[in-house]
Tab-separated table of N, CA, C and O and ligand atoms in Angstrom:
chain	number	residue	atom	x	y	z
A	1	UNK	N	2.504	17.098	-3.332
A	1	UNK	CA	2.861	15.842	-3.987
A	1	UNK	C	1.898	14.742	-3.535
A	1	UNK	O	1.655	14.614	-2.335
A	2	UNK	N	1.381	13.998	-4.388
A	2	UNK	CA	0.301	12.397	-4.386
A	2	UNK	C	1.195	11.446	-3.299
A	2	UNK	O	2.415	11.418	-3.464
A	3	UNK	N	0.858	11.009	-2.677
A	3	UNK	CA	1.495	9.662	-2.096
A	3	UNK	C	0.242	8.519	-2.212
A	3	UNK	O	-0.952	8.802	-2.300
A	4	UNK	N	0.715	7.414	-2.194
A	4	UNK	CA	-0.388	6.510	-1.775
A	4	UNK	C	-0.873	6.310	-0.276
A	4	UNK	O	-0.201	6.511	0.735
A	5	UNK	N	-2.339	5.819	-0.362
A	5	UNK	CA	-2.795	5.810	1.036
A	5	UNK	C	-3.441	4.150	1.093
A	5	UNK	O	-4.199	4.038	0.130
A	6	UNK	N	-3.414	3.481	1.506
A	6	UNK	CA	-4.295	2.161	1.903
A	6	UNK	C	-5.502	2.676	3.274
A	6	UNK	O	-5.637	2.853	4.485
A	7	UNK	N	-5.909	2.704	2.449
A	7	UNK	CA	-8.029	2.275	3.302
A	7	UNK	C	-7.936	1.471	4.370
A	7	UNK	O	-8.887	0.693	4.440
A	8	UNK	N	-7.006	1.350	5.376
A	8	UNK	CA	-7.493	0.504	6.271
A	8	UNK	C	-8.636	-0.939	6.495
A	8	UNK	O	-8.488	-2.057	6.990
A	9	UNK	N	-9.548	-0.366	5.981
A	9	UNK	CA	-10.953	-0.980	6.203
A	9	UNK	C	-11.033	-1.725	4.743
A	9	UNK	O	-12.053	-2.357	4.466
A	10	UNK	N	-10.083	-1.654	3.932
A	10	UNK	CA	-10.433	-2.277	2.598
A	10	UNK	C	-9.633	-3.127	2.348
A	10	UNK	O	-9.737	-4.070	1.562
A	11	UNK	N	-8.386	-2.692	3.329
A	11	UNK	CA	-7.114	-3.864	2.728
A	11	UNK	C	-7.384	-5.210	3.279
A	11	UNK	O	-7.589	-5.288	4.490
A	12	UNK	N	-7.411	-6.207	2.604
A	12	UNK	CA	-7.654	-7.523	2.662
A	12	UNK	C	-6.707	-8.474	3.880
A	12	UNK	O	-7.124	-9.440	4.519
A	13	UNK	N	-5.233	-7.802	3.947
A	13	UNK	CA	-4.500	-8.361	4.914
A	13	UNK	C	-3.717	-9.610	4.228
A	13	UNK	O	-3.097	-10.448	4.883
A	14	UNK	N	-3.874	-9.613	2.359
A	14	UNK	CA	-3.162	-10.910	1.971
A	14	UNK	C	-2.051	-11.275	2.412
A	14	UNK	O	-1.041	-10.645	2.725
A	15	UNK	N	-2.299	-12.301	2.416
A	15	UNK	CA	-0.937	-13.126	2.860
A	15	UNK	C	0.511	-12.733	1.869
A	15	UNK	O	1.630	-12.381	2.243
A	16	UNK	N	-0.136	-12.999	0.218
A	16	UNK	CA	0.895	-12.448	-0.835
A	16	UNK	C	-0.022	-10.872	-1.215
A	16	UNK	O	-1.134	-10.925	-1.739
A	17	UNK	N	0.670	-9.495	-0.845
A	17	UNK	CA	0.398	-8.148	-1.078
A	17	UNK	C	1.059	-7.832	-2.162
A	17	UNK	O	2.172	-7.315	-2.066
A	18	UNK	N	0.499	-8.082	-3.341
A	18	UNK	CA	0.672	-7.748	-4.530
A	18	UNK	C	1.041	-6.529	-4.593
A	18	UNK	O	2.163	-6.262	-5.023
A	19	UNK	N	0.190	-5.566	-4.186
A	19	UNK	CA	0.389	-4.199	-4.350
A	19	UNK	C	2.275	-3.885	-3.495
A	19	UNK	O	3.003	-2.944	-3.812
A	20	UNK	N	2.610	-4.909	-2.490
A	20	UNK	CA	3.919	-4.511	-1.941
A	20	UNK	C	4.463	-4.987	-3.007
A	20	UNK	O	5.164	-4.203	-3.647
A	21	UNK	N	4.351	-6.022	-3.381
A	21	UNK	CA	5.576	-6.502	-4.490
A	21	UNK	C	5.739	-5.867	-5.837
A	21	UNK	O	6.760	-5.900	-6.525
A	22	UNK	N	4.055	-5.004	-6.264
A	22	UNK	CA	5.043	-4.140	-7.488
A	22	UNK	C	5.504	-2.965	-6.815
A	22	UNK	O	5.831	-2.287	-7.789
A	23	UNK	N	5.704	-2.397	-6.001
A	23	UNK	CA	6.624	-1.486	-5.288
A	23	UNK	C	8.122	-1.827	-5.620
A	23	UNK	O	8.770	-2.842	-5.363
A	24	UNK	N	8.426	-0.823	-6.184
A	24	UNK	CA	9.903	-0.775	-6.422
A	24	UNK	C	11.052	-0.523	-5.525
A	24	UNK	O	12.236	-0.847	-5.618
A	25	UNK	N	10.350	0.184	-4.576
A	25	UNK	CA	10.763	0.912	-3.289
A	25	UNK	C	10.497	0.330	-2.107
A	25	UNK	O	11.115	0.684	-1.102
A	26	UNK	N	9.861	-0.318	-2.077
A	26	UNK	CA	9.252	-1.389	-1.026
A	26	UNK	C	8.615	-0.331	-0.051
A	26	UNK	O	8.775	-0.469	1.162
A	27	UNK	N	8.023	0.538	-0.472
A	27	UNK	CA	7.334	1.505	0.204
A	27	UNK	C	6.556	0.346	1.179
A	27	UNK	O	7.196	-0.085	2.138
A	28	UNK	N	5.287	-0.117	0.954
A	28	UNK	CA	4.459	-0.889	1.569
A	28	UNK	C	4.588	-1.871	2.297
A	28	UNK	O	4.987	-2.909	1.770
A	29	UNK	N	4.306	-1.855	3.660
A	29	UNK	CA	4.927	-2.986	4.858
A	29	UNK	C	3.634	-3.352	5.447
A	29	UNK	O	2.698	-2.675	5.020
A	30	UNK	N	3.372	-4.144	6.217
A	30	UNK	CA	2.937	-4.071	7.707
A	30	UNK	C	4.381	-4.603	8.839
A	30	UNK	O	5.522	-5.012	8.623
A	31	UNK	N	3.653	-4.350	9.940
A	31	UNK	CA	4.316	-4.341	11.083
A	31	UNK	C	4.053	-6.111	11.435
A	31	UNK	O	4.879	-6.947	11.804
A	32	UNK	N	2.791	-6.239	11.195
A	32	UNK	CA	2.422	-7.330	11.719
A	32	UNK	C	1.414	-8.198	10.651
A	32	UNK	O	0.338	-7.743	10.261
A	33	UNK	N	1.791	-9.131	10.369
A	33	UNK	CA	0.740	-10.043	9.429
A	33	UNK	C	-1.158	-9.766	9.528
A	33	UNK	O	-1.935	-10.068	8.621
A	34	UNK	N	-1.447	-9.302	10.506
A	34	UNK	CA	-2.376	-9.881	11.143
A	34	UNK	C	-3.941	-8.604	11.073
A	34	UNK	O	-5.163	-8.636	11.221
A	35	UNK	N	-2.523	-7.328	10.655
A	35	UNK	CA	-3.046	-5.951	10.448
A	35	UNK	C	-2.632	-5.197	9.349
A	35	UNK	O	-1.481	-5.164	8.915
A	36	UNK	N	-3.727	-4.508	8.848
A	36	UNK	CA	-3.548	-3.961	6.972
A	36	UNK	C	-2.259	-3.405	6.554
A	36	UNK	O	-1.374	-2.990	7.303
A	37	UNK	N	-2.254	-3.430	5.709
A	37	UNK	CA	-0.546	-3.017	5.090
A	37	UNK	C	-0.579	-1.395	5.291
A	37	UNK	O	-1.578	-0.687	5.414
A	38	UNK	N	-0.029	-1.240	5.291
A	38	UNK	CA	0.559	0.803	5.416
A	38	UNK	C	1.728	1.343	4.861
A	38	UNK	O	2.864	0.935	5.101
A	39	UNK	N	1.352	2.508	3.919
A	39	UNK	CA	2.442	2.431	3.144
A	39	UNK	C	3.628	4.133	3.918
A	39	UNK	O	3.329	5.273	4.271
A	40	UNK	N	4.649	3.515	3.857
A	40	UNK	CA	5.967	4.352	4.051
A	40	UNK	C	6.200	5.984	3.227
A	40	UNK	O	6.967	6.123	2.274
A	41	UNK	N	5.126	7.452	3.999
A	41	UNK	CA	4.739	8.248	2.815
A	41	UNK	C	6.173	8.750	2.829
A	41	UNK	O	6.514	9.392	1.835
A	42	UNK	N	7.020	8.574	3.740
A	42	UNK	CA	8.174	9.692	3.560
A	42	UNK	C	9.280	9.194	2.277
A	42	UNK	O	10.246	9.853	1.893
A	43	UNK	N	8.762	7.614	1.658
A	43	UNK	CA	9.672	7.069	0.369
A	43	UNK	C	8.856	7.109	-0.699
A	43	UNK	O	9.322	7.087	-1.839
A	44	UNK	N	7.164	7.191	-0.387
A	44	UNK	CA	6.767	6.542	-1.757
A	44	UNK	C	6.878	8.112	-2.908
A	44	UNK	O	7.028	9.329	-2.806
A	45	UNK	N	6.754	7.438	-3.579
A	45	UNK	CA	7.086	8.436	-5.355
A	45	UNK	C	5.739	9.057	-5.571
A	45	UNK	O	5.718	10.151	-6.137
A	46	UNK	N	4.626	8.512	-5.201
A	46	UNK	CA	3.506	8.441	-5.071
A	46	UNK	C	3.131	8.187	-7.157
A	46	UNK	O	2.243	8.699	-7.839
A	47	UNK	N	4.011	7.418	-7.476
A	47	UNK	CA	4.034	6.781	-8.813
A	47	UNK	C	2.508	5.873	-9.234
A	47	UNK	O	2.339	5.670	-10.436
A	48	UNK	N	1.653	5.453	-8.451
A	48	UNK	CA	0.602	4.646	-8.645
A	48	UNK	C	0.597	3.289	-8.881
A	48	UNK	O	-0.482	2.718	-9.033
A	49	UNK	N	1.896	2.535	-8.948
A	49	UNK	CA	1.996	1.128	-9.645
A	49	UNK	C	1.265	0.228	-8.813
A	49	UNK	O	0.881	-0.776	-9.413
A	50	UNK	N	0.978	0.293	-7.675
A	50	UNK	CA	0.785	-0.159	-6.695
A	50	UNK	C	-0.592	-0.183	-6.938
A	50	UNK	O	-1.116	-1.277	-6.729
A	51	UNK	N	-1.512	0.948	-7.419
A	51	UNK	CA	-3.105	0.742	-7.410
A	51	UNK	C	-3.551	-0.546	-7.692
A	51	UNK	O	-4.098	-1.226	-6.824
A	52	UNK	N	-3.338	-1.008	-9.016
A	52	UNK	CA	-3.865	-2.060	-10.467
A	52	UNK	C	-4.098	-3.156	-9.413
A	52	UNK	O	-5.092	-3.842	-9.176
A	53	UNK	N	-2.465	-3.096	-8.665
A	53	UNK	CA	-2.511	-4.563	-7.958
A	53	UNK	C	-3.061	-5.118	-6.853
A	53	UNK	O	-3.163	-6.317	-6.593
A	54	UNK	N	-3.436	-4.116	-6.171
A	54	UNK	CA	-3.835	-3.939	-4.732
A	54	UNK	C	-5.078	-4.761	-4.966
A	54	UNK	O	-5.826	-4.279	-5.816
A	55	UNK	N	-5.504	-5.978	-4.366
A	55	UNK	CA	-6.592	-6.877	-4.598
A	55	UNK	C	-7.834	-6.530	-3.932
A	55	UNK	O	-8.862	-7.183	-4.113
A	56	UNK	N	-7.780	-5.706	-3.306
A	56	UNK	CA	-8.844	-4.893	-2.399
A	56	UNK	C	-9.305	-3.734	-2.742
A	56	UNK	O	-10.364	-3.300	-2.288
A	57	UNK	N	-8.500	-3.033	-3.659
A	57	UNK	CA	-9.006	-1.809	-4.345
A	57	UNK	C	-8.462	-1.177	-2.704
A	57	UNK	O	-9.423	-0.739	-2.070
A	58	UNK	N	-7.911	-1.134	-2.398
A	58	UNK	CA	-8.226	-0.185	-1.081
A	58	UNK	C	-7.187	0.899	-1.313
A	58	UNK	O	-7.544	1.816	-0.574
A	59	UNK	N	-5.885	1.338	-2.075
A	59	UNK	CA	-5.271	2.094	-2.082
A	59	UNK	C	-5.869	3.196	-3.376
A	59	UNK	O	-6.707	2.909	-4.232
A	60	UNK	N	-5.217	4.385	-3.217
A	60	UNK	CA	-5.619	5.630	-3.973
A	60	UNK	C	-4.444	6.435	-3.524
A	60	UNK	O	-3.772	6.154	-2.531
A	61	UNK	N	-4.168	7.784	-4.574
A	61	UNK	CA	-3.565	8.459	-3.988
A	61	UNK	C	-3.993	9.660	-3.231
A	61	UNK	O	-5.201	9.826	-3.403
A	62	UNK	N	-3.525	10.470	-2.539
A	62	UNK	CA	-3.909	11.486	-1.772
A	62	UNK	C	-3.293	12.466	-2.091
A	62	UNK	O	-2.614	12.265	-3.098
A	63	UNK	N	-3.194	13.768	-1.560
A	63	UNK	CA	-2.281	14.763	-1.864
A	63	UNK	C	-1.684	14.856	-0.591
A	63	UNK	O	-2.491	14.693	0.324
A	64	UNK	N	-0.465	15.076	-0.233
A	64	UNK	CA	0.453	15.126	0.954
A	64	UNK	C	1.247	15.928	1.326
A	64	UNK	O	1.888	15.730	2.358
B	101	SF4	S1	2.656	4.854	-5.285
B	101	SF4	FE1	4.523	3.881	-6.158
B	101	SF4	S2	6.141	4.319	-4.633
B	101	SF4	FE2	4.173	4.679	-3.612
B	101	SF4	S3	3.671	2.748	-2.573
B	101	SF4	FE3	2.669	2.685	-4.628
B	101	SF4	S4	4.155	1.659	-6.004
B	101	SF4	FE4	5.264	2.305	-4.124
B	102	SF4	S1	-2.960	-6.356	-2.045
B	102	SF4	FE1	-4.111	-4.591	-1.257
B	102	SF4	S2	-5.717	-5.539	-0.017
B	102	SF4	FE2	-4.112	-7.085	-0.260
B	102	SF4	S3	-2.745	-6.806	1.539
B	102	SF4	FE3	-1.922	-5.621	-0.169
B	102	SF4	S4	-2.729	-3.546	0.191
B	102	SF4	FE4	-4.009	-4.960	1.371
């Protein structure tokens, strides 16, 4: 099954994470403002909604 992955090195760290807010599931968190978002593989659907928005391009899916 696909899950999404965030690039570390690509995610921007926005303040507003678009890509969390079209999450339906709220798969996508950080821990801390300060460090890239990371997404939750054991909920996500690995549905893709999340790509379009991601302002960094940094997410894709993977196989898991
Ligand atoms: S692929 Fe879908 S479920 Fe997974 S983080 Fe992105 S929007 Fe959420
Ligand atoms: S929109 Fe993309 S680049 Fe910006 S914080 Fe969210 S995951 Fe990172």
């Amino acid at each position: 099954m696909v899950k999404a992955f965030i690039d570390p090195e690509k995610c921007l760290k926005c303040i507003e994470c678009e890509a969390s807010k079209s999450c339906a599931i709220n798969a996508i968190f950080s821990i801390d403002p300060d460090e890239p978002k990371i997404v939750e593989v054991k909920i996500c659907r690995g549905c893709g909604d999340c790509i379009p928005r991601c302002k960094g391009k940094a997410i894709e899916l993977v196989e898991s």
